Amino acid sequence: MRNLPGLVAALLFIPSAVHANRAEYDAMMLEQAQQSGCMACHTVLPTPRRADGLPPIAPAWRDIALKYRDDPGASERLTHIVMTGANPRSRHWVGKVSTVAMPPNAGAVSEARARRLVNWLLVLVP
Ligand code: HEC
């Protein structure tokens, strides 16, 4: 037990990222979304109606989370859509967002990061 103080000290210095709480997780993922260019088109929360009456460019993360909340295959499918872009002939947000489909993001994100972003935004339900 002579090493006990050392052990306690080691435990106290475990990096806090290992224990990221919800607020830290949200902040970290939002930063990744900004770095990856997602926030040029998307918002976290739905935006108020624009003055010019035009719909938003892209669905808010929260609306995406609500739409797919009971869909266990959503993470896999949406990760693929993020990488390859939305199919202009079978879009999922027609009439709710602008007429331009999401372009492929494979140049901006790795598949692992796309999956992390999708898994994060899918739990952004109220
Ligand atoms: C140039 C604008 C633009 C950028 C940049 C962009 N998106 Fe999108 N995104 C859209 C649009 C528009 C849609 C709606 C497509 C549709 O109608 O199916 C969309 C839809 C989505 C969806 C839902 C897909 C579905 O089929 O329901 C997810 C998830 C998503 N985007 C994630 C991301 C992530 C993550 C990033 C960053 C790596 C990103 N987007 C970057 C415009 C964009």
mmCIF file of C-alpha atoms and ligand atoms in Angstrom:
data_model
loop_
_atom_site.group_PDB
_atom_site.id
_atom_site.type_symbol
_atom_site.label_atom_id
_atom_site.label_comp_id
_atom_site.label_asym_id
_atom_site.label_seq_id
_atom_site.Cartn_x
_atom_site.Cartn_y
_atom_site.Cartn_z
ATOM 1 C CA MET A 1 0.000 0.000 0.000
ATOM 2 C CA ARG A 2 3.074 2.245 -0.115
ATOM 3 C CA ASN A 3 2.073 3.248 -3.646
ATOM 4 C CA LEU A 4 -1.428 4.336 -2.732
ATOM 5 C CA PRO A 5 -0.734 8.086 -2.864
ATOM 6 C CA GLY A 6 0.830 7.599 -6.307
ATOM 7 C CA LEU A 7 -2.198 5.636 -7.472
ATOM 8 C CA VAL A 8 -4.603 8.285 -6.230
ATOM 9 C CA ALA A 9 -2.541 10.969 -7.941
ATOM 10 C CA ALA A 10 -2.566 8.985 -11.204
ATOM 11 C CA LEU A 11 -6.340 8.579 -11.042
ATOM 12 C CA LEU A 12 -6.825 12.280 -10.448
ATOM 13 C CA PHE A 13 -4.834 13.103 -13.553
ATOM 14 C CA ILE A 14 -6.822 10.972 -16.013
ATOM 15 C CA PRO A 15 -7.554 13.433 -18.835
ATOM 16 C CA SER A 16 -11.043 14.852 -18.480
ATOM 17 C CA ALA A 17 -11.818 14.075 -22.139
ATOM 18 C CA VAL A 18 -12.209 10.447 -21.116
ATOM 19 C CA HIS A 19 -15.115 11.536 -18.948
ATOM 20 C CA ALA A 20 -16.598 14.083 -21.379
ATOM 21 C CA ASN A 21 -20.038 15.040 -20.199
ATOM 22 C CA ARG A 22 -22.883 15.944 -22.513
ATOM 23 C CA ALA A 23 -21.986 19.643 -22.782
ATOM 24 C CA GLU A 24 -18.334 18.850 -23.549
ATOM 25 C CA TYR A 25 -19.380 16.241 -26.125
ATOM 26 C CA ASP A 26 -21.727 18.748 -27.836
ATOM 27 C CA ALA A 27 -19.034 21.453 -27.910
ATOM 28 C CA MET A 28 -16.423 19.047 -29.300
ATOM 29 C CA MET A 29 -18.731 17.728 -32.030
ATOM 30 C CA LEU A 30 -19.977 21.192 -32.995
ATOM 31 C CA GLU A 31 -16.371 22.220 -33.512
ATOM 32 C CA GLN A 32 -15.793 19.183 -35.747
ATOM 33 C CA ALA A 33 -18.957 20.025 -37.710
ATOM 34 C CA GLN A 34 -17.687 23.587 -38.194
ATOM 35 C CA GLN A 35 -14.222 22.400 -39.263
ATOM 36 C CA SER A 36 -15.853 19.979 -41.711
ATOM 37 C CA GLY A 37 -17.945 22.690 -43.379
ATOM 38 C CA CYS A 38 -21.322 21.223 -42.336
ATOM 39 C CA MET A 39 -22.398 24.429 -40.598
ATOM 40 C CA ALA A 40 -22.163 26.417 -43.843
ATOM 41 C CA CYS A 41 -25.518 24.841 -44.684
ATOM 42 C CA HIS A 42 -26.859 23.214 -41.505
ATOM 43 C CA THR A 43 -27.904 24.664 -38.137
ATOM 44 C CA VAL A 44 -28.290 22.850 -34.832
ATOM 45 C CA LEU A 45 -31.817 24.113 -34.162
ATOM 46 C CA PRO A 46 -34.514 24.931 -36.706
ATOM 47 C CA THR A 47 -34.240 28.544 -37.850
ATOM 48 C CA PRO A 48 -37.135 31.012 -37.763
ATOM 49 C CA ARG A 49 -38.816 31.640 -41.098
ATOM 50 C CA ARG A 50 -36.608 33.758 -43.337
ATOM 51 C CA ALA A 51 -37.754 37.267 -44.229
ATOM 52 C CA ASP A 52 -37.618 36.484 -47.942
ATOM 53 C CA GLY A 53 -39.864 33.454 -47.426
ATOM 54 C CA LEU A 54 -37.271 31.023 -48.792
ATOM 55 C CA PRO A 55 -36.783 27.722 -46.945
ATOM 56 C CA PRO A 56 -33.481 27.050 -45.135
ATOM 57 C CA ILE A 57 -30.549 25.646 -47.150
ATOM 58 C CA ALA A 58 -30.467 22.375 -45.224
ATOM 59 C CA PRO A 59 -32.401 20.603 -42.454
ATOM 60 C CA ALA A 60 -31.478 21.462 -38.844
ATOM 61 C CA TRP A 61 -29.714 18.697 -36.933
ATOM 62 C CA ARG A 62 -32.637 18.543 -34.508
ATOM 63 C CA ASP A 63 -35.151 17.990 -37.330
ATOM 64 C CA ILE A 64 -32.965 15.184 -38.714
ATOM 65 C CA ALA A 65 -32.786 13.608 -35.237
ATOM 66 C CA LEU A 66 -36.580 13.764 -34.902
ATOM 67 C CA LYS A 67 -37.216 12.353 -38.378
ATOM 68 C CA TYR A 68 -35.020 9.291 -37.802
ATOM 69 C CA ARG A 69 -35.453 8.774 -34.051
ATOM 70 C CA ASP A 70 -37.165 5.365 -34.408
ATOM 71 C CA ASP A 71 -35.018 4.186 -37.307
ATOM 72 C CA PRO A 72 -32.238 1.803 -36.193
ATOM 73 C CA GLY A 73 -30.625 1.812 -39.658
ATOM 74 C CA ALA A 74 -30.351 5.610 -39.799
ATOM 75 C CA SER A 75 -26.742 5.896 -38.608
ATOM 76 C CA GLU A 76 -25.412 3.642 -41.348
ATOM 77 C CA ARG A 77 -27.566 5.099 -44.144
ATOM 78 C CA LEU A 78 -27.009 8.738 -43.235
ATOM 79 C CA THR A 79 -23.235 8.240 -42.932
ATOM 80 C CA HIS A 80 -23.298 6.951 -46.499
ATOM 81 C CA ILE A 81 -25.431 9.905 -47.665
ATOM 82 C CA VAL A 82 -23.069 12.384 -45.990
ATOM 83 C CA MET A 83 -20.090 10.836 -47.795
ATOM 84 C CA THR A 84 -21.683 10.464 -51.240
ATOM 85 C CA GLY A 85 -24.197 13.336 -51.165
ATOM 86 C CA ALA A 86 -27.978 13.330 -51.317
ATOM 87 C CA ASN A 87 -29.484 11.757 -54.405
ATOM 88 C CA PRO A 88 -31.107 14.691 -56.257
ATOM 89 C CA ARG A 89 -33.764 12.329 -57.661
ATOM 90 C CA SER A 90 -34.859 10.922 -54.297
ATOM 91 C CA ARG A 91 -34.317 13.604 -51.717
ATOM 92 C CA HIS A 92 -35.657 13.244 -48.189
ATOM 93 C CA TRP A 93 -36.314 16.932 -47.492
ATOM 94 C CA VAL A 94 -38.091 18.070 -50.652
ATOM 95 C CA GLY A 95 -40.248 21.133 -49.986
ATOM 96 C CA LYS A 96 -38.689 21.670 -46.531
ATOM 97 C CA VAL A 97 -35.281 22.961 -47.629
ATOM 98 C CA SER A 98 -33.848 24.706 -50.679
ATOM 99 C CA THR A 99 -33.817 22.960 -54.029
ATOM 100 C CA VAL A 100 -30.083 22.234 -53.994
ATOM 101 C CA ALA A 101 -29.233 18.709 -52.811
ATOM 102 C CA MET A 102 -26.361 18.038 -50.398
ATOM 103 C CA PRO A 103 -23.102 17.569 -52.335
ATOM 104 C CA PRO A 104 -20.740 14.729 -51.359
ATOM 105 C CA ASN A 105 -18.649 15.562 -48.269
ATOM 106 C CA ALA A 106 -16.035 12.855 -48.818
ATOM 107 C CA GLY A 107 -13.457 15.548 -49.661
ATOM 108 C CA ALA A 108 -13.999 17.268 -46.311
ATOM 109 C CA VAL A 109 -14.462 14.369 -43.881
ATOM 110 C CA SER A 110 -13.251 10.817 -43.362
ATOM 111 C CA GLU A 111 -15.941 8.157 -43.091
ATOM 112 C CA ALA A 112 -15.084 7.745 -39.388
ATOM 113 C CA ARG A 113 -15.676 11.444 -38.751
ATOM 114 C CA ALA A 114 -18.899 11.438 -40.806
ATOM 115 C CA ARG A 115 -20.120 8.531 -38.662
ATOM 116 C CA ARG A 116 -19.214 10.372 -35.434
ATOM 117 C CA LEU A 117 -21.037 13.490 -36.655
ATOM 118 C CA VAL A 118 -24.121 11.506 -37.683
ATOM 119 C CA ASN A 119 -24.209 9.589 -34.383
ATOM 120 C CA TRP A 120 -23.979 12.884 -32.536
ATOM 121 C CA LEU A 121 -26.669 14.712 -34.492
ATOM 122 C CA LEU A 122 -29.033 11.728 -34.248
ATOM 123 C CA VAL A 123 -29.212 12.128 -30.467
ATOM 124 C CA LEU A 124 -29.945 15.862 -30.595
ATOM 125 C CA VAL A 125 -33.615 15.297 -29.810
ATOM 126 C CA PRO A 126 -35.298 17.602 -27.300
HETATM 127 C C1 HEC B 1 -23.718 22.667 -49.367
HETATM 128 C C2 HEC B 1 -24.644 22.516 -48.267
HETATM 129 C C3 HEC B 1 -24.438 21.331 -47.321
HETATM 130 C C4 HEC B 1 -23.289 20.962 -46.633
HETATM 131 C C5 HEC B 1 -21.908 21.610 -46.679
HETATM 132 C C6 HEC B 1 -23.655 19.813 -45.834
HETATM 133 N N1 HEC B 1 -24.974 19.497 -46.013
HETATM 134 FE FE1 HEC B 1 -25.993 17.966 -45.126
HETATM 135 N N2 HEC B 1 -27.638 18.416 -46.238
HETATM 136 C C7 HEC B 1 -27.772 19.475 -47.120
HETATM 137 C C8 HEC B 1 -29.079 19.428 -47.749
HETATM 138 C C9 HEC B 1 -29.627 20.405 -48.783
HETATM 139 C C10 HEC B 1 -29.736 18.292 -47.214
HETATM 140 C C11 HEC B 1 -31.139 17.762 -47.566
HETATM 141 C C12 HEC B 1 -30.992 16.659 -48.618
HETATM 142 C C13 HEC B 1 -32.315 16.022 -48.984
HETATM 143 O O1 HEC B 1 -33.291 16.738 -49.262
HETATM 144 O O2 HEC B 1 -32.380 14.765 -48.994
HETATM 145 C C14 HEC B 1 -28.803 17.692 -46.251
HETATM 146 C C15 HEC B 1 -29.082 16.566 -45.505
HETATM 147 C C16 HEC B 1 -28.260 16.022 -44.537
HETATM 148 C C17 HEC B 1 -28.589 14.891 -43.708
HETATM 149 C C18 HEC B 1 -29.905 14.111 -43.765
HETATM 150 C C19 HEC B 1 -29.911 13.203 -45.000
HETATM 151 C C20 HEC B 1 -31.238 12.545 -45.252
HETATM 152 O O3 HEC B 1 -31.302 11.800 -46.251
HETATM 153 O O4 HEC B 1 -32.217 12.750 -44.525
HETATM 154 C C21 HEC B 1 -27.520 14.666 -42.880
HETATM 155 C C22 HEC B 1 -27.371 13.581 -41.820
HETATM 156 C C23 HEC B 1 -26.534 15.666 -43.202
HETATM 157 N N3 HEC B 1 -27.000 16.469 -44.214
HETATM 158 C C24 HEC B 1 -25.306 15.767 -42.564
HETATM 159 C C25 HEC B 1 -24.272 16.618 -42.995
HETATM 160 C C26 HEC B 1 -22.941 16.626 -42.412
HETATM 161 C C27 HEC B 1 -22.480 15.735 -41.267
HETATM 162 C C28 HEC B 1 -22.232 17.569 -43.086
HETATM 163 C C29 HEC B 1 -20.773 17.955 -42.918
HETATM 164 C C30 HEC B 1 -19.799 16.877 -43.082
HETATM 165 C C31 HEC B 1 -23.127 18.154 -44.089
HETATM 166 N N4 HEC B 1 -24.351 17.556 -43.983
HETATM 167 C C32 HEC B 1 -22.773 19.164 -44.977
HETATM 168 C C33 HEC B 1 -26.806 20.428 -47.382
HETATM 169 C C34 HEC B 1 -25.498 20.393 -46.922
#
